[in-house]
Amino acid sequence: MHLQHDIACCISILFILNFAKADSQDYLQEKTIHLLDKKFNSNEYSDNDERDREFLASEDSEVSVSNTFDKNIIWKSQWANNIKFGQISGVSIDPNGNIGIFHRGSRVWNRNTFDNTNRFDRNERPIQENTIVLLDKLGRKLLEWGANMFYLPHGLTIDMYGNYWITDVALHQVFKFDAKDIAKMKDITKLKKRQYIQEKMFLNNHNFDPLLENNVLKPSMILGEAFEPGHDEKRFCKPTAVAVESNGDFFVSDGYCNSRIIKFNAKGEIILQWGRHVNGNIYDLTHLSSNVFNIPHALALASELNLLFLADRENGRVLSFFATNGTFHKEYKHPIIGTKYIV
């Protein structure tokens, strides 16, 4: 059910893109001033927010959800029902149409997960179960990995080349895993299913990294300092998501306690950043600046429009910016969507 809900949420971005495409041609790209807040919020946030369901269940609500989605869409209740997931935090599609799922195994994010400085207990062990599962369109498992690597999974993006981009909010880090290493892992997984070939002989002949024998992949890029939250050029604070352009440049939404978007080049060097916190705990949601975020939670790119979309979760809106320079484009907001977890 968690997976079906996440996929359903993704459909809402299709409506937004239609409006954006019609509007973007005539929009004047004026440079905005991007103010940075050097402090980061120590308030505790989690993924468990019941407010949207309370709103939709309210008798006073005039919003109807009965005709929101296409009635011709058939949800297959038995799809991948034999696979056990923990809290699912990320879903992405690879270039072959397979579905990647990032989940937390036996770990649960609750109010005791972080202290009041946004630090995770370093005495906790990494999640022992495989946290990344790749399924084909029929829901059959193709690959799983990630055991003993992550502490609190959040974002998963598989780019157009098959590279995996991952955020871990406990580690306060962003990881890139190369497509070629994922392919090696797939080969090993297939090999284990063949009884007529010895695995060690195959590995020796193909000179695979010995770490792959234990389903452990080496990231080709790591950004952020492990377990250390911060607001500077080297540290994140609970980064949430990654969006990747075709030239290798990428964006990171940072995050639960920093209210900013950072653009990097393919080498992991900062190009620009923008966004700032809400000042104070009480504010007017009807007069929010386009540059004020409250948990920038998810990102999506519409490359043909040169637009980056942001789910500004606690402000209950989706914002779009020009991907080249971070200039504000448009705000999208509707009560039926509620708090924006994903775009």
XYZ file of C-alpha atoms in Angstrom:
343
model
C 0.000 0.000 0.000
C 2.867 2.391 0.753
C 4.294 1.862 -2.726
C 0.920 2.369 -4.393
C 0.411 5.618 -2.466
C 3.833 6.949 -3.470
C 3.220 6.166 -7.143
C -0.197 7.830 -6.971
C 1.363 10.989 -5.577
C 3.750 11.117 -8.536
C 0.825 11.430 -10.955
C 0.057 14.936 -9.671
C 3.215 16.306 -11.298
C 1.773 15.568 -14.755
C -0.942 18.166 -14.228
C 1.605 20.712 -13.029
C 3.831 20.185 -16.070
C 0.926 20.936 -18.404
C 0.401 24.329 -16.775
C 4.124 25.043 -16.667
C 4.665 24.305 -20.356
C 1.983 26.765 -21.412
C 3.255 29.453 -19.096
C 7.037 29.152 -19.397
C 7.409 30.505 -22.935
C 6.319 34.031 -21.991
C 7.900 34.260 -18.583
C 10.573 36.941 -18.133
C 13.613 35.402 -16.446
C 14.514 38.161 -14.007
C 17.290 37.359 -11.550
C 16.102 37.144 -7.938
C 18.106 37.745 -4.797
C 18.716 34.456 -2.998
C 19.084 35.089 0.714
C 20.868 32.489 2.809
C 20.127 31.755 6.439
C 23.309 30.697 8.221
C 21.364 29.035 11.035
C 19.647 25.689 10.833
C 16.500 24.706 12.635
C 16.831 22.182 15.450
C 13.109 21.369 15.550
C 12.324 17.689 15.113
C 10.590 16.616 11.933
C 9.594 13.198 10.721
C 7.812 11.634 7.777
C 4.779 10.708 9.873
C 2.250 13.495 9.323
C -1.445 12.754 9.816
C -2.700 16.240 8.929
C -3.516 15.482 5.301
C -5.674 12.498 6.188
C -7.420 14.512 8.897
C -8.145 17.261 6.376
C -9.587 14.903 3.771
C -11.651 13.103 6.405
C -13.091 16.330 7.797
C -16.844 16.751 7.377
C -16.306 20.460 6.706
C -13.984 19.837 3.769
C -15.509 20.841 0.434
C -12.809 19.096 -1.588
C -13.828 15.853 -3.261
C -11.244 13.231 -4.141
C -13.653 10.839 -5.836
C -12.775 11.939 -9.377
C -9.170 12.956 -8.849
C -7.496 10.085 -10.710
C -8.261 8.404 -13.997
C -10.828 5.666 -13.376
C -9.175 3.554 -16.058
C -6.069 3.153 -13.914
C -6.166 -0.295 -12.345
C -4.188 -0.847 -9.165
C -2.845 -4.393 -8.995
C -3.177 -5.277 -5.338
C -1.054 -8.404 -5.713
C 1.859 -6.593 -7.385
C 5.076 -7.434 -5.476
C 2.946 -8.521 -2.515
C 5.409 -11.285 -1.635
C 8.173 -8.780 -0.848
C 8.445 -7.308 2.625
C 9.313 -3.626 2.884
C 9.970 -1.337 5.803
C 9.061 2.349 5.651
C 9.372 3.205 1.945
C 11.126 6.539 1.515
C 11.994 6.621 -2.192
C 10.808 5.230 -5.533
C 12.470 5.762 -8.923
C 12.392 4.265 -12.430
C 15.575 3.110 -14.177
C 16.247 3.534 -17.944
C 14.796 0.069 -18.634
C 11.514 0.800 -16.895
C 12.333 -1.205 -13.774
C 11.236 0.159 -10.408
C 13.781 0.961 -7.709
C 12.531 1.113 -4.119
C 14.444 2.537 -1.148
C 13.138 1.459 2.261
C 14.207 1.431 5.893
C 13.918 -2.242 6.741
C 13.321 -2.679 10.458
C 14.273 0.910 11.293
C 11.511 3.414 12.064
C 11.832 7.192 12.128
C 10.149 8.595 15.228
C 10.537 11.525 17.619
C 13.455 9.848 19.392
C 15.550 9.205 16.281
C 17.450 12.521 16.494
C 18.495 14.719 19.400
C 17.710 18.438 19.548
C 20.782 19.257 17.440
C 19.638 16.940 14.618
C 22.270 14.328 15.413
C 21.608 10.628 15.029
C 22.903 8.216 17.669
C 26.251 7.060 16.261
C 26.096 3.955 18.437
C 23.247 2.648 16.309
C 24.262 0.063 13.747
C 23.465 0.498 10.049
C 20.315 -1.213 8.814
C 21.156 -4.889 8.430
C 18.547 -5.701 5.786
C 18.883 -4.870 2.096
C 17.367 -1.411 1.707
C 17.278 -1.110 -2.104
C 15.099 -3.414 -4.187
C 14.822 -3.380 -7.990
C 11.635 -4.856 -9.472
C 10.555 -5.400 -13.046
C 7.206 -4.159 -14.353
C 5.506 -7.355 -13.209
C 6.751 -6.918 -9.655
C 9.424 -9.612 -9.833
C 12.587 -8.984 -7.851
C 15.646 -8.404 -10.048
C 18.137 -7.172 -7.484
C 18.450 -6.131 -3.859
C 21.355 -4.585 -2.001
C 22.221 -1.961 0.606
C 22.521 -4.096 3.755
C 24.789 -2.604 6.442
C 25.293 0.568 4.402
C 22.600 3.066 5.407
C 21.184 4.362 8.676
C 18.011 6.229 7.710
C 17.189 6.118 3.976
C 15.299 8.979 2.394
C 15.715 9.901 -1.284
C 16.350 7.675 -4.303
C 16.861 8.973 -7.845
C 17.946 6.792 -10.763
C 19.156 9.095 -13.526
C 18.872 8.594 -17.295
C 22.187 6.734 -17.360
C 21.234 4.301 -14.596
C 23.289 5.890 -11.803
C 21.742 5.708 -8.330
C 21.616 8.885 -6.204
C 20.759 8.388 -2.548
C 20.253 10.580 0.505
C 20.581 9.347 4.083
C 19.182 11.790 6.647
C 20.951 10.143 9.604
C 24.337 10.377 7.902
C 23.501 13.846 6.474
C 25.053 12.660 3.221
C 24.400 12.262 -0.503
C 25.745 9.224 -2.384
C 26.195 8.395 -6.058
C 26.529 4.770 -7.191
C 27.643 4.243 -10.780
C 25.509 2.337 -13.257
C 28.421 0.076 -14.223
C 28.725 -1.151 -10.633
C 24.979 -1.732 -10.426
C 25.286 -3.783 -13.628
C 28.046 -5.885 -12.054
C 25.802 -6.510 -9.083
C 23.032 -7.652 -11.430
C 25.439 -10.061 -13.134
C 26.426 -11.559 -9.800
C 22.779 -11.905 -8.782
C 21.988 -13.729 -12.025
C 25.022 -15.907 -11.544
C 23.900 -17.035 -8.111
C 20.749 -18.395 -9.716
C 22.728 -20.559 -12.127
C 23.724 -23.853 -10.606
C 25.989 -24.936 -13.450
C 28.634 -22.183 -12.998
C 30.760 -21.640 -9.915
C 30.538 -18.081 -8.640
C 34.199 -17.716 -7.645
C 35.413 -18.831 -11.057
C 33.199 -16.253 -12.736
C 34.384 -13.482 -10.420
C 38.041 -14.317 -10.999
C 37.636 -14.402 -14.767
C 35.866 -11.036 -14.833
C 38.028 -9.274 -12.242
C 35.094 -7.940 -10.230
C 35.651 -5.805 -7.154
C 35.775 -8.280 -4.229
C 33.440 -6.034 -2.227
C 30.675 -6.909 -4.679
C 30.804 -10.521 -3.505
C 29.140 -9.415 -0.268
C 26.559 -7.211 -2.001
C 28.412 -4.071 -0.920
C 28.899 -1.324 -3.485
C 31.396 1.499 -3.295
C 29.892 4.930 -4.010
C 31.700 6.929 -6.681
C 30.799 10.174 -4.901
C 29.987 11.087 -1.303
C 28.931 14.592 -0.291
C 28.510 15.721 3.295
C 30.207 14.792 6.554
C 28.976 11.565 8.139
C 26.677 12.136 11.146
C 27.546 15.864 11.233
C 24.720 18.299 10.399
C 25.586 21.794 9.238
C 24.868 24.666 6.866
C 27.944 25.323 4.768
C 29.577 24.134 1.556
C 30.690 20.809 3.020
C 27.778 19.745 5.215
C 24.058 19.094 4.860
C 21.362 18.731 7.481
C 19.037 15.821 6.642
C 19.186 16.150 2.833
C 16.025 14.834 1.226
C 16.321 14.391 -2.565
C 18.436 14.668 -5.722
C 17.531 15.637 -9.306
C 20.052 15.090 -12.120
C 20.459 16.867 -15.460
C 21.655 15.158 -18.644
C 25.064 16.883 -18.470
C 25.703 15.495 -14.981
C 24.870 18.654 -13.015
C 22.581 17.856 -10.107
C 20.434 19.490 -7.433
C 20.097 18.549 -3.755
C 17.199 19.633 -1.545
C 18.596 20.276 1.922
C 16.397 19.474 3.766
C 14.627 18.919 7.066
C 16.638 21.510 8.977
C 18.217 23.547 6.166
C 15.835 25.285 3.791
C 17.840 25.448 0.603
C 18.463 23.963 -2.818
C 22.064 23.454 -3.917
C 23.179 22.963 -7.518
C 26.403 21.019 -8.146
C 28.371 20.238 -11.272
C 29.155 16.638 -12.242
C 32.302 16.716 -10.080
C 30.329 17.612 -6.960
C 31.401 21.267 -6.897
C 28.812 23.863 -5.868
C 27.504 26.072 -8.680
C 24.825 27.987 -6.778
C 22.365 27.712 -3.898
C 19.180 29.450 -2.834
C 16.440 29.354 -0.212
C 16.007 30.357 3.420
C 14.003 29.541 6.539
C 10.697 30.911 7.696
C 11.341 33.454 10.442
C 9.439 32.314 13.511
C 7.054 29.438 14.102
C 3.846 31.251 13.108
C 3.523 32.811 9.681
C 0.958 33.638 7.027
C 0.823 30.858 4.429
C -0.995 33.157 1.995
C 1.917 35.624 1.746
C 4.954 33.364 1.597
C 7.981 34.414 -0.403
C 8.967 32.095 -3.237
C 12.394 31.842 -1.628
C 11.191 30.702 1.815
C 11.028 26.918 2.241
C 9.797 24.765 5.099
C 11.193 21.267 4.506
C 12.122 21.166 0.810
C 11.190 17.507 0.507
C 11.401 16.345 -3.127
C 12.706 17.479 -6.528
C 11.771 16.800 -10.157
C 13.279 18.126 -13.391
C 11.443 19.036 -16.595
C 14.539 19.410 -18.748
C 12.651 20.365 -21.912
C 11.231 23.359 -20.028
C 14.460 24.137 -18.159
C 12.463 23.883 -14.924
C 13.191 22.381 -11.521
C 10.177 21.527 -9.344
C 10.315 21.504 -5.543
C 7.826 19.985 -3.095
C 7.843 22.586 -0.294
C 6.288 20.192 2.193
C 5.210 22.146 5.251
C 4.247 25.180 3.170
C 1.879 22.909 1.236
C 2.950 23.911 -2.270
C 5.030 23.005 -5.328
C 7.452 25.637 -6.615
C 9.218 25.744 -9.968
C 12.523 27.458 -10.716
C 14.607 27.873 -13.847
C 17.254 25.171 -13.639
C 20.028 27.311 -15.110
C 20.086 29.991 -12.421
C 17.487 29.179 -9.743
C 15.204 32.072 -10.685
C 11.635 31.621 -9.449
C 9.078 30.626 -12.090
C 5.746 29.716 -10.547
C 3.882 28.367 -7.518
C 1.354 25.525 -7.677
C -1.026 24.937 -4.808
C -4.285 23.061 -4.267
C -5.871 21.794 -1.030
C -6.653 18.390 -2.517
C -2.944 17.568 -2.697
C -2.314 18.626 0.897
C 1.226 18.539 2.232
C 3.617 18.065 -0.715
C 5.825 15.063 -0.016
C 6.834 14.285 -3.593
C 6.819 15.708 -7.135
